[in-house]
Amino acid sequence: MLSASRWAFVKRSREIGGRVGVWGGAAVASATAATIPAVHAGERHTIHVGLVGCGGRGTGAAANALSVPHGPIKLVAAGDIFPNRLEASVRNLTRQFPDRVDVPAERQFVGFDAYRQVMDALRPGDVVILTTPPAFRWPHFRYAIEKRLHVFMEKPVSVDGASTRRMIELARQSIAAGLKVGVGLMSRHCEARRQLVERIRDGALGELLVMRTYRMHGPLGAFPSKRRPANISELRYQVQRFHSFLWSGGGVYSDFYVHNIDECCWMKGAWPIRAQGLGARHFREDAVDQNFDTYAVEHTFDDGTKLLLYGRTIAGCFEQFSSFLHGSRGLATITACGAVPGRCRILAGHDESGKPVWEAVSDPPNPYQTEWDRLIDAIRNDRPFNEVESGAIASAVTAMGRMAAHTGRIIEFDHYLNHSLELAPDVDKLTEDSPAPLTPDAEGRYPVPQPGIVTDREY
């Protein structure tokens, strides 16, 4: 078990908060004993990139990689378990970057072992993009470390305590190997948010009292899932619809709310130590996913302050996507209307329509691109850059709140992190013929959380 006493956890969280305060990434010193060859450090050689997971996220991340201005870069391999996604991604990227994409048929890989084939096509010091559902993050990251590859991975990076513990250990191995690793919590690379963090640290809000964050909108395309069609296997269905299943994607809660929670914890400079919450399913008709439609979760920090999260995915309701901090000197807006470059302001009083006393730059750079610019700059110039441990803790804190809502219990971070439950214990062994980690009933429905009835696991 990973040792994570409350004091040790809070101490580590404060250290991480300090490290991410300037650059938005956990910039930790790399060890010198077992570093990778500095293939690209200080050089203008072409960096080769491989893409593992060719859906919208992966294709977007590859486009950001190919748009980095720091020297030549080329996409040379791609893989997915769905051939149509692979083909569409390569086709679209080739159209957009004709001189930076060289992915012939022999370097396009399909299947559950495609991640190995993509990484085998790269050289030590190249970059692999890991954008499959998060259940697969730890085995893919483990192989990237074996191959001595720098990594960009999407969030969340874990879905339960067991996978979080693995990711934290792999983070330490990657640091010892001198690898540069970015995690797709792009808010930490937002210039406007960075300016707000500096003002909070300088006391502009006074004593921080409470934080509120909202993500409330209608159902999105990936959920609610209907019964599995006959033309796809159970395993492929559960991977394809990863928003719908806790083992593969952490459900809507982990995938959506990790951004809200992470940016608030960055502002606070600490991580919550416990959570309690509630949630419910509404108007489900024939949907068979494992999500609740509403969530309200209270996170508590070591000093007693609170972070309140509100989530909803019901059509026809009031919609809001924003985060706020209340301090003894006023109110801060982190983001509003789901803006990626944060609309950061400090207001007089505690009314959201109050008079601004400070506003961040009006036209900040796109943090999706900034995180890639910084990662490649760190590789080229051998600067410390490794965001994995911070990303793993953000993923775990998020899932702690999910577990609190799904069980109806107060969940301590120590309990969550060291919990024996593993939602997909053999995910690294899955093949095309493997049974799915989750079994539907005779009517094609899957187990759903039952707060107050199932209380030490989520379903």
CSV table of C-alpha atoms in Angstrom, one decimal:
chain,number,residue,atom,x,y,z
A,1,MET,CA,0.0,0.0,0.0
A,2,LEU,CA,1.1,3.5,-0.7
A,3,SER,CA,1.8,5.4,2.6
A,4,ALA,CA,-0.5,8.4,2.6
A,5,SER,CA,-1.1,9.6,6.2
A,6,ARG,CA,-3.1,12.8,6.3
A,7,TRP,CA,-0.2,14.9,7.3
A,8,ALA,CA,2.1,13.4,4.6
A,9,PHE,CA,-0.6,13.9,2.0
A,10,VAL,CA,-1.4,17.5,3.0
A,11,LYS,CA,2.4,18.3,3.1
A,12,ARG,CA,2.9,16.8,-0.3
A,13,SER,CA,-0.2,18.6,-1.7
A,14,ARG,CA,1.2,22.0,-0.5
A,15,GLU,CA,4.6,21.2,-2.1
A,16,ILE,CA,2.8,20.3,-5.3
A,17,GLY,CA,0.7,23.5,-5.1
A,18,GLY,CA,3.9,25.5,-4.8
A,19,ARG,CA,5.5,23.8,-7.8
A,20,VAL,CA,2.6,24.3,-10.1
A,21,GLY,CA,2.0,27.9,-9.0
A,22,VAL,CA,4.4,29.5,-11.6
A,23,TRP,CA,4.3,27.3,-14.7
A,24,GLY,CA,1.1,25.3,-14.1
A,25,GLY,CA,2.9,22.0,-14.2
A,26,ALA,CA,4.6,19.9,-11.5
A,27,ALA,CA,8.2,20.8,-12.5
A,28,VAL,CA,10.2,18.4,-10.4
A,29,ALA,CA,14.0,17.9,-10.6
A,30,SER,CA,15.0,14.8,-12.6
A,31,ALA,CA,17.4,12.3,-11.2
A,32,THR,CA,20.7,11.9,-13.0
A,33,ALA,CA,21.4,8.2,-12.4
A,34,ALA,CA,19.3,6.6,-15.1
A,35,THR,CA,18.4,9.4,-17.5
A,36,ILE,CA,17.5,8.8,-21.1
A,37,PRO,CA,19.9,9.9,-23.8
A,38,ALA,CA,19.4,13.6,-24.4
A,39,VAL,CA,18.4,12.9,-28.0
A,40,HIS,CA,16.7,16.2,-28.6
A,41,ALA,CA,18.0,18.4,-25.8
A,42,GLY,CA,19.5,21.6,-27.1
A,43,GLU,CA,19.2,20.3,-30.7
A,44,ARG,CA,17.1,21.0,-33.7
A,45,HIS,CA,16.6,17.4,-34.7
A,46,THR,CA,13.1,16.3,-35.7
A,47,ILE,CA,11.1,14.9,-32.8
A,48,HIS,CA,9.0,12.0,-33.8
A,49,VAL,CA,5.5,11.6,-32.3
A,50,GLY,CA,3.3,8.6,-32.0
A,51,LEU,CA,-0.4,8.7,-31.3
A,52,VAL,CA,-2.2,6.1,-29.1
A,53,GLY,CA,-5.9,6.7,-29.2
A,54,CYS,CA,-7.2,8.4,-32.3
A,55,GLY,CA,-10.5,9.9,-31.2
A,56,GLY,CA,-11.2,13.6,-31.0
A,57,ARG,CA,-8.9,14.1,-28.0
A,58,GLY,CA,-6.0,12.3,-29.5
A,59,THR,CA,-6.4,14.0,-32.9
A,60,GLY,CA,-6.6,17.4,-31.2
A,61,ALA,CA,-3.5,16.7,-29.1
A,62,ALA,CA,-1.6,15.6,-32.2
A,63,ALA,CA,-2.6,18.9,-33.9
A,64,ASN,CA,-1.3,20.8,-31.0
A,65,ALA,CA,2.0,18.8,-31.0
A,66,LEU,CA,2.5,19.5,-34.7
A,67,SER,CA,1.8,23.3,-34.2
A,68,VAL,CA,4.6,23.7,-31.6
A,69,PRO,CA,7.1,26.3,-32.9
A,70,HIS,CA,10.2,24.9,-31.1
A,71,GLY,CA,11.9,23.0,-33.9
A,72,PRO,CA,10.9,20.3,-36.4
A,73,ILE,CA,8.3,17.7,-35.3
A,74,LYS,CA,6.6,14.9,-37.2
A,75,LEU,CA,3.8,12.4,-36.5
A,76,VAL,CA,5.1,9.0,-37.6
A,77,ALA,CA,2.8,6.3,-36.1
A,78,ALA,CA,-0.7,6.0,-34.8
A,79,GLY,CA,-2.8,3.3,-33.3
A,80,ASP,CA,-6.4,2.6,-32.0
A,81,ILE,CA,-8.7,-0.4,-31.5
A,82,PHE,CA,-11.2,1.2,-33.9
A,83,PRO,CA,-9.9,1.2,-37.5
A,84,ASN,CA,-12.4,4.0,-38.5
A,85,ARG,CA,-11.0,6.4,-35.9
A,86,LEU,CA,-7.5,5.6,-36.8
A,87,GLU,CA,-8.1,6.2,-40.5
A,88,ALA,CA,-10.1,9.4,-40.0
A,89,SER,CA,-7.5,10.8,-37.6
A,90,VAL,CA,-4.5,10.2,-39.9
A,91,ARG,CA,-6.5,11.5,-42.9
A,92,ASN,CA,-7.5,14.7,-41.1
A,93,LEU,CA,-4.0,15.4,-39.7
A,94,THR,CA,-2.4,14.8,-43.0
A,95,ARG,CA,-4.8,17.3,-44.6
A,96,GLN,CA,-4.0,19.9,-41.9
A,97,PHE,CA,-0.2,19.2,-41.7
A,98,PRO,CA,0.9,17.7,-45.0
A,99,ASP,CA,4.6,18.2,-44.3
A,100,ARG,CA,4.5,17.0,-40.7
A,101,VAL,CA,2.6,13.8,-41.0
A,102,ASP,CA,4.3,10.6,-42.2
A,103,VAL,CA,2.1,7.7,-41.1
A,104,PRO,CA,2.0,5.1,-43.9
A,105,ALA,CA,-0.1,2.0,-43.7
A,106,GLU,CA,2.7,0.0,-42.1
A,107,ARG,CA,2.8,2.4,-39.2
A,108,GLN,CA,-0.9,2.4,-38.6
A,109,PHE,CA,-1.8,-0.2,-35.9
A,110,VAL,CA,-5.1,-1.6,-34.8
A,111,GLY,CA,-5.9,-3.7,-31.7
A,112,PHE,CA,-5.4,-3.8,-28.0
A,113,ASP,CA,-1.6,-4.1,-28.5
A,114,ALA,CA,-1.4,-1.2,-30.9
A,115,TYR,CA,0.1,1.0,-28.2
A,116,ARG,CA,3.2,-1.3,-28.1
A,117,GLN,CA,3.5,-1.2,-31.9
A,118,VAL,CA,3.2,2.6,-32.0
A,119,MET,CA,5.9,3.0,-29.3
A,120,ASP,CA,8.1,0.4,-30.9
A,121,ALA,CA,8.2,2.7,-34.0
A,122,LEU,CA,9.7,5.5,-32.0
A,123,ARG,CA,13.2,6.2,-30.7
A,124,PRO,CA,14.3,7.0,-27.1
A,125,GLY,CA,13.6,10.6,-26.6
A,126,ASP,CA,10.6,10.8,-28.9
A,127,VAL,CA,7.1,11.6,-27.7
A,128,VAL,CA,4.0,9.4,-27.4
A,129,ILE,CA,0.5,10.8,-27.0
A,130,LEU,CA,-1.7,8.6,-24.7
A,131,THR,CA,-5.3,9.5,-25.2
A,132,THR,CA,-7.2,6.2,-24.8
A,133,PRO,CA,-9.8,5.9,-22.0
A,134,PRO,CA,-8.0,6.4,-18.7
A,135,ALA,CA,-8.3,2.8,-17.5
A,136,PHE,CA,-5.5,2.0,-20.0
A,137,ARG,CA,-3.3,4.9,-18.9
A,138,TRP,CA,-1.0,3.0,-16.4
A,139,PRO,CA,-0.1,0.1,-18.6
A,140,HIS,CA,0.5,2.4,-21.6
A,141,PHE,CA,2.6,4.8,-19.4
A,142,ARG,CA,4.6,1.8,-18.0
A,143,TYR,CA,5.6,0.8,-21.5
A,144,ALA,CA,6.5,4.3,-22.5
A,145,ILE,CA,8.9,4.4,-19.6
A,146,GLU,CA,10.4,1.1,-20.7
A,147,LYS,CA,10.9,2.6,-24.2
A,148,ARG,CA,12.4,5.8,-22.7
A,149,LEU,CA,9.8,8.0,-24.4
A,150,HIS,CA,8.5,11.4,-23.3
A,151,VAL,CA,4.8,11.5,-22.9
A,152,PHE,CA,1.7,13.6,-23.2
A,153,MET,CA,-1.3,12.0,-21.6
A,154,GLU,CA,-4.9,13.0,-21.3
A,155,LYS,CA,-6.8,13.5,-18.0
A,156,PRO,CA,-8.0,11.8,-15.9
A,157,VAL,CA,-5.0,9.5,-15.4
A,158,SER,CA,-6.6,7.0,-13.1
A,159,VAL,CA,-10.1,5.8,-12.2
A,160,ASP,CA,-9.6,4.2,-8.7
A,161,GLY,CA,-7.2,4.0,-5.8
A,162,ALA,CA,-5.2,1.1,-7.2
A,163,SER,CA,-4.6,2.7,-10.6
A,164,THR,CA,-3.7,6.0,-8.8
A,165,ARG,CA,-1.1,4.3,-6.7
A,166,ARG,CA,0.4,2.8,-9.8
A,167,MET,CA,0.5,6.1,-11.6
A,168,ILE,CA,2.2,7.8,-8.6
A,169,GLU,CA,4.9,5.1,-8.6
A,170,LEU,CA,5.3,5.3,-12.4
A,171,ALA,CA,5.6,9.1,-12.0
A,172,ARG,CA,8.6,8.6,-9.8
A,173,GLN,CA,10.1,6.1,-12.2
A,174,SER,CA,9.6,8.6,-15.1
A,175,ILE,CA,11.3,11.4,-13.1
A,176,ALA,CA,14.2,9.1,-12.3
A,177,ALA,CA,14.5,8.3,-16.0
A,178,GLY,CA,14.6,12.1,-16.9
A,179,LEU,CA,11.4,11.9,-18.9
A,180,LYS,CA,9.3,14.9,-19.6
A,181,VAL,CA,5.6,14.2,-19.1
A,182,GLY,CA,2.6,16.5,-19.7
A,183,VAL,CA,-0.9,15.9,-18.4
A,184,GLY,CA,-4.0,17.4,-20.2
A,185,LEU,CA,-5.1,19.6,-17.3
A,186,MET,CA,-4.6,22.6,-19.5
A,187,SER,CA,-6.1,25.1,-17.1
A,188,ARG,CA,-2.7,25.1,-15.3
A,189,HIS,CA,-1.2,26.5,-18.4
A,190,CYS,CA,-3.7,29.3,-18.7
A,191,GLU,CA,-2.0,32.7,-18.5
A,192,ALA,CA,-5.1,34.4,-17.0
A,193,ARG,CA,-5.4,31.8,-14.3
A,194,ARG,CA,-1.7,32.1,-13.5
A,195,GLN,CA,-2.1,35.8,-13.0
A,196,LEU,CA,-5.1,35.1,-10.6
A,197,VAL,CA,-3.0,32.5,-8.7
A,198,GLU,CA,-0.3,35.1,-8.1
A,199,ARG,CA,-2.8,37.7,-6.8
A,200,ILE,CA,-4.4,35.1,-4.5
A,201,ARG,CA,-1.0,34.2,-3.1
A,202,ASP,CA,-0.3,37.9,-2.6
A,203,GLY,CA,-3.4,38.3,-0.5
A,204,ALA,CA,-5.7,40.1,-2.9
A,205,LEU,CA,-8.7,38.0,-1.8
A,206,GLY,CA,-7.7,37.9,1.8
A,207,GLU,CA,-8.6,34.7,3.7
A,208,LEU,CA,-10.1,32.2,1.3
A,209,LEU,CA,-13.5,31.2,2.7
A,210,VAL,CA,-15.2,28.9,0.2
A,211,MET,CA,-15.0,27.9,-3.4
A,212,ARG,CA,-17.9,27.0,-5.8
A,213,THR,CA,-17.7,25.2,-9.1
A,214,TYR,CA,-20.4,24.2,-11.6
A,215,ARG,CA,-20.7,22.1,-14.7
A,216,MET,CA,-24.4,21.9,-15.6
A,217,HIS,CA,-25.6,21.2,-19.1
A,218,GLY,CA,-27.6,18.7,-21.1
A,219,PRO,CA,-26.5,15.1,-22.0
A,220,LEU,CA,-23.6,15.0,-24.4
A,221,GLY,CA,-23.1,12.6,-27.3
A,222,ALA,CA,-21.2,9.9,-25.5
A,223,PHE,CA,-24.0,9.2,-23.0
A,224,PRO,CA,-26.5,8.1,-21.9
A,225,SER,CA,-25.7,4.8,-23.6
A,226,LYS,CA,-28.4,2.6,-25.1
A,227,ARG,CA,-28.2,-1.2,-25.0
A,228,ARG,CA,-25.3,-2.7,-26.9
A,229,PRO,CA,-25.9,-3.2,-30.6
A,230,ALA,CA,-25.3,-6.6,-32.0
A,231,ASN,CA,-22.4,-5.5,-34.3
A,232,ILE,CA,-19.9,-4.7,-31.5
A,233,SER,CA,-18.4,-6.9,-28.8
A,234,GLU,CA,-19.2,-6.2,-25.1
A,235,LEU,CA,-15.6,-5.1,-24.4
A,236,ARG,CA,-15.3,-2.8,-27.4
A,237,TYR,CA,-18.7,-1.3,-26.5
A,238,GLN,CA,-17.6,-0.5,-23.0
A,239,VAL,CA,-14.3,1.1,-24.3
A,240,GLN,CA,-16.1,3.0,-27.0
A,241,ARG,CA,-18.7,4.4,-24.5
A,242,PHE,CA,-16.1,5.1,-21.7
A,243,HIS,CA,-18.1,8.1,-20.4
A,244,SER,CA,-20.8,5.6,-19.5
A,245,PHE,CA,-18.8,3.1,-17.4
A,246,LEU,CA,-16.8,3.6,-14.3
A,247,TRP,CA,-14.1,1.0,-15.0
A,248,SER,CA,-13.1,2.5,-18.4
A,249,GLY,CA,-13.4,6.2,-17.9
A,250,GLY,CA,-14.5,7.0,-14.4
A,251,GLY,CA,-17.9,8.0,-15.7
A,252,VAL,CA,-19.1,11.5,-16.4
A,253,TYR,CA,-17.9,12.6,-13.0
A,254,SER,CA,-14.2,11.8,-13.4
A,255,ASP,CA,-14.0,12.8,-17.0
A,256,PHE,CA,-15.8,16.1,-16.7
A,257,TYR,CA,-15.3,17.5,-13.2
A,258,VAL,CA,-11.6,16.9,-12.9
A,259,HIS,CA,-10.9,20.2,-14.6
A,260,ASN,CA,-13.2,22.1,-12.2
A,261,ILE,CA,-11.7,20.5,-9.2
A,262,ASP,CA,-8.1,20.8,-10.3
A,263,GLU,CA,-8.3,24.5,-11.1
A,264,CYS,CA,-9.9,25.2,-7.7
A,265,CYS,CA,-7.3,23.2,-5.8
A,266,TRP,CA,-4.5,25.1,-7.7
A,267,MET,CA,-6.0,28.4,-6.6
A,268,LYS,CA,-6.2,27.0,-3.0
A,269,GLY,CA,-2.7,25.6,-3.1
A,270,ALA,CA,-3.8,22.3,-1.5
A,271,TRP,CA,-5.9,19.2,-2.0
A,272,PRO,CA,-9.1,18.2,-0.1
A,273,ILE,CA,-8.7,15.5,2.5
A,274,ARG,CA,-12.3,14.3,2.5
A,275,ALA,CA,-15.6,14.5,0.6
A,276,GLN,CA,-19.3,13.9,1.1
A,277,GLY,CA,-21.9,14.2,-1.6
A,278,LEU,CA,-25.1,13.1,-3.1
A,279,GLY,CA,-26.5,12.4,-6.6
A,280,ALA,CA,-29.4,10.7,-8.4
A,281,ARG,CA,-30.6,9.4,-11.7
A,282,HIS,CA,-33.6,10.9,-13.5
A,283,PHE,CA,-35.7,10.2,-16.5
A,284,ARG,CA,-33.6,7.3,-17.6
A,285,GLU,CA,-35.9,5.6,-20.0
A,286,ASP,CA,-33.8,2.8,-21.6
A,287,ALA,CA,-30.4,4.2,-20.8
A,288,VAL,CA,-28.0,1.6,-19.3
A,289,ASP,CA,-25.0,3.7,-18.2
A,290,GLN,CA,-23.6,3.9,-14.7
A,291,ASN,CA,-23.8,7.7,-14.2
A,292,PHE,CA,-25.9,9.8,-12.0
A,293,ASP,CA,-27.6,12.8,-13.7
A,294,THR,CA,-27.0,15.2,-10.8
A,295,TYR,CA,-24.1,15.6,-8.3
A,296,ALA,CA,-23.6,17.8,-5.4
A,297,VAL,CA,-20.3,17.2,-3.5
A,298,GLU,CA,-18.6,19.0,-0.6
A,299,HIS,CA,-14.9,18.7,-0.4
A,300,THR,CA,-13.1,19.7,2.8
A,301,PHE,CA,-9.5,20.9,3.1
A,302,ASP,CA,-7.2,20.4,6.1
A,303,ASP,CA,-8.0,23.9,7.4
A,304,GLY,CA,-11.7,23.3,7.2
A,305,THR,CA,-12.5,25.4,4.1
A,306,LYS,CA,-14.8,23.9,1.5
A,307,LEU,CA,-15.0,23.4,-2.2
A,308,LEU,CA,-18.6,22.8,-3.4
A,309,LEU,CA,-19.1,21.1,-6.7
A,310,TYR,CA,-22.4,21.0,-8.6
A,311,GLY,CA,-22.9,18.8,-11.7
A,312,ARG,CA,-25.9,18.1,-13.9
A,313,THR,CA,-26.5,16.5,-17.3
A,314,ILE,CA,-30.2,17.0,-17.8
A,315,ALA,CA,-31.7,18.7,-20.9
A,316,GLY,CA,-34.0,21.7,-20.4
A,317,CYS,CA,-32.4,22.9,-17.2
A,318,PHE,CA,-30.5,26.1,-16.3
A,319,GLU,CA,-26.9,25.7,-17.6
A,320,GLN,CA,-23.7,26.9,-15.9
A,321,PHE,CA,-20.0,26.1,-16.4
A,322,SER,CA,-17.9,28.3,-14.0
A,323,SER,CA,-15.8,28.4,-10.9
A,324,PHE,CA,-15.7,31.0,-8.1
A,325,LEU,CA,-13.7,31.8,-5.0
A,326,HIS,CA,-15.0,33.7,-2.0
A,327,GLY,CA,-12.4,35.5,0.1
A,328,SER,CA,-12.6,37.9,3.0
A,329,ARG,CA,-11.8,40.7,0.6
A,330,GLY,CA,-14.1,39.8,-2.3
A,331,LEU,CA,-15.0,37.3,-5.0
A,332,ALA,CA,-12.8,35.9,-7.7
A,333,THR,CA,-14.1,34.4,-11.0
A,334,ILE,CA,-11.8,31.6,-12.3
A,335,THR,CA,-13.8,30.8,-15.4
A,336,ALA,CA,-17.2,31.6,-16.8
A,337,CYS,CA,-19.3,30.0,-19.5
A,338,GLY,CA,-16.8,27.2,-19.9
A,339,ALA,CA,-14.1,29.5,-21.4
A,340,VAL,CA,-10.9,27.6,-21.8
A,341,PRO,CA,-8.7,30.7,-21.6
A,342,GLY,CA,-10.0,31.7,-18.1
A,343,ARG,CA,-12.1,34.8,-17.7
A,344,CYS,CA,-10.4,35.6,-14.5
A,345,ARG,CA,-11.5,38.6,-12.4
A,346,ILE,CA,-11.6,39.8,-8.8
A,347,LEU,CA,-14.8,41.6,-7.8
A,348,ALA,CA,-15.7,43.9,-5.0
A,349,GLY,CA,-18.2,42.1,-2.6
A,350,HIS,CA,-19.6,38.7,-3.2
A,351,ASP,CA,-22.1,39.3,-6.0
A,352,GLU,CA,-21.1,37.8,-9.4
A,353,SER,CA,-22.3,41.0,-11.0
A,354,GLY,CA,-20.2,43.2,-8.8
A,355,LYS,CA,-17.7,45.8,-9.9
A,356,PRO,CA,-14.3,44.3,-11.1
A,357,VAL,CA,-11.3,45.5,-9.2
A,358,TRP,CA,-8.9,43.5,-11.3
A,359,GLU,CA,-9.1,41.6,-14.6
A,360,ALA,CA,-6.7,39.3,-16.3
A,361,VAL,CA,-5.3,39.9,-19.8
A,362,SER,CA,-8.2,40.1,-22.3
A,363,ASP,CA,-6.8,37.9,-25.0
A,364,PRO,CA,-4.7,35.1,-23.4
A,365,PRO,CA,-3.0,32.4,-25.4
A,366,ASN,CA,-4.8,29.0,-25.9
A,367,PRO,CA,-3.7,26.8,-22.9
A,368,TYR,CA,-4.2,23.7,-25.1
A,369,GLN,CA,-1.3,24.9,-27.2
A,370,THR,CA,0.7,26.4,-24.4
A,371,GLU,CA,0.9,23.1,-22.5
A,372,TRP,CA,2.4,21.5,-25.7
A,373,ASP,CA,4.8,24.5,-26.3
A,374,ARG,CA,6.2,24.1,-22.8
A,375,LEU,CA,6.5,20.3,-23.0
A,376,ILE,CA,8.5,20.4,-26.2
A,377,ASP,CA,10.6,23.3,-24.9
A,378,ALA,CA,11.4,21.2,-21.9
A,379,ILE,CA,12.5,18.3,-24.1
A,380,ARG,CA,14.6,20.5,-26.4
A,381,ASN,CA,16.3,22.3,-23.6
A,382,ASP,CA,16.3,19.4,-21.0
A,383,ARG,CA,14.3,21.4,-18.5
A,384,PRO,CA,12.5,19.7,-15.6
A,385,PHE,CA,8.8,19.0,-16.6
A,386,ASN,CA,6.7,16.2,-15.1
A,387,GLU,CA,3.1,16.6,-14.3
A,388,VAL,CA,2.1,13.0,-13.5
A,389,GLU,CA,1.9,13.0,-9.7
A,390,SER,CA,-0.1,16.2,-9.6
A,391,GLY,CA,-2.4,14.8,-12.3
A,392,ALA,CA,-2.8,11.5,-10.5
A,393,ILE,CA,-3.7,13.3,-7.2
A,394,ALA,CA,-6.2,15.5,-9.1
A,395,SER,CA,-7.8,12.4,-10.6
A,396,ALA,CA,-7.9,10.7,-7.2
A,397,VAL,CA,-9.4,13.7,-5.5
A,398,THR,CA,-12.1,13.9,-8.2
A,399,ALA,CA,-12.9,10.2,-7.9
A,400,MET,CA,-13.0,10.5,-4.1
A,401,GLY,CA,-16.0,12.9,-4.6
A,402,ARG,CA,-17.6,10.5,-7.1
A,403,MET,CA,-17.3,7.6,-4.6
A,404,ALA,CA,-18.8,9.8,-1.8
A,405,ALA,CA,-21.9,10.5,-4.0
A,406,HIS,CA,-22.2,6.9,-5.2
A,407,THR,CA,-22.0,5.4,-1.7
A,408,GLY,CA,-23.6,8.0,0.4
A,409,ARG,CA,-20.7,8.0,2.8
A,410,ILE,CA,-18.0,10.5,3.8
A,411,ILE,CA,-14.8,9.4,2.0
A,412,GLU,CA,-11.4,10.2,3.4
A,413,PHE,CA,-8.6,10.6,0.9
A,414,ASP,CA,-6.5,8.0,2.7
A,415,HIS,CA,-9.4,5.5,2.5
A,416,TYR,CA,-9.9,6.2,-1.2
A,417,LEU,CA,-6.3,6.0,-2.2
A,418,ASN,CA,-5.6,2.8,-0.3
A,419,HIS,CA,-8.9,1.1,-1.1
A,420,SER,CA,-8.6,-2.5,-2.3
A,421,LEU,CA,-11.2,-2.1,-5.0
A,422,GLU,CA,-9.8,-2.2,-8.5
A,423,LEU,CA,-12.5,-1.6,-11.2
A,424,ALA,CA,-10.5,-3.3,-14.0
A,425,PRO,CA,-7.7,-5.4,-12.3
A,426,ASP,CA,-6.5,-7.1,-15.5
A,427,VAL,CA,-6.8,-4.1,-17.9
A,428,ASP,CA,-3.2,-4.6,-19.0
A,429,LYS,CA,-4.1,-8.2,-20.1
A,430,LEU,CA,-7.1,-7.4,-22.3
A,431,THR,CA,-7.2,-8.7,-25.8
A,432,GLU,CA,-9.8,-8.8,-28.6
A,433,ASP,CA,-11.2,-12.0,-27.2
A,434,SER,CA,-11.3,-11.0,-23.5
A,435,PRO,CA,-14.5,-10.7,-21.6
A,436,ALA,CA,-15.5,-7.1,-20.6
A,437,PRO,CA,-14.7,-6.1,-17.0
A,438,LEU,CA,-18.4,-5.3,-16.5
A,439,THR,CA,-21.1,-7.9,-17.1
A,440,PRO,CA,-24.7,-6.7,-18.0
A,441,ASP,CA,-27.8,-8.5,-16.8
A,442,ALA,CA,-30.1,-10.5,-19.0
A,443,GLU,CA,-31.8,-7.2,-20.1
A,444,GLY,CA,-28.5,-5.6,-21.1
A,445,ARG,CA,-28.4,-3.3,-18.1
A,446,TYR,CA,-25.3,-2.7,-15.9
A,447,PRO,CA,-25.0,-2.3,-12.2
A,448,VAL,CA,-25.5,1.3,-11.0
A,449,PRO,CA,-24.4,3.0,-7.7
A,450,GLN,CA,-26.8,2.5,-4.8
A,451,PRO,CA,-26.1,5.0,-2.0
A,452,GLY,CA,-26.8,3.7,1.4
A,453,ILE,CA,-27.1,0.1,0.2
A,454,VAL,CA,-23.7,-0.5,-1.5
A,455,THR,CA,-21.5,1.6,0.7
A,456,ASP,CA,-17.9,0.4,0.5
A,457,ARG,CA,-17.7,0.3,-3.3
A,458,GLU,CA,-19.5,2.1,-6.1
A,459,TYR,CA,-21.6,-0.7,-7.5
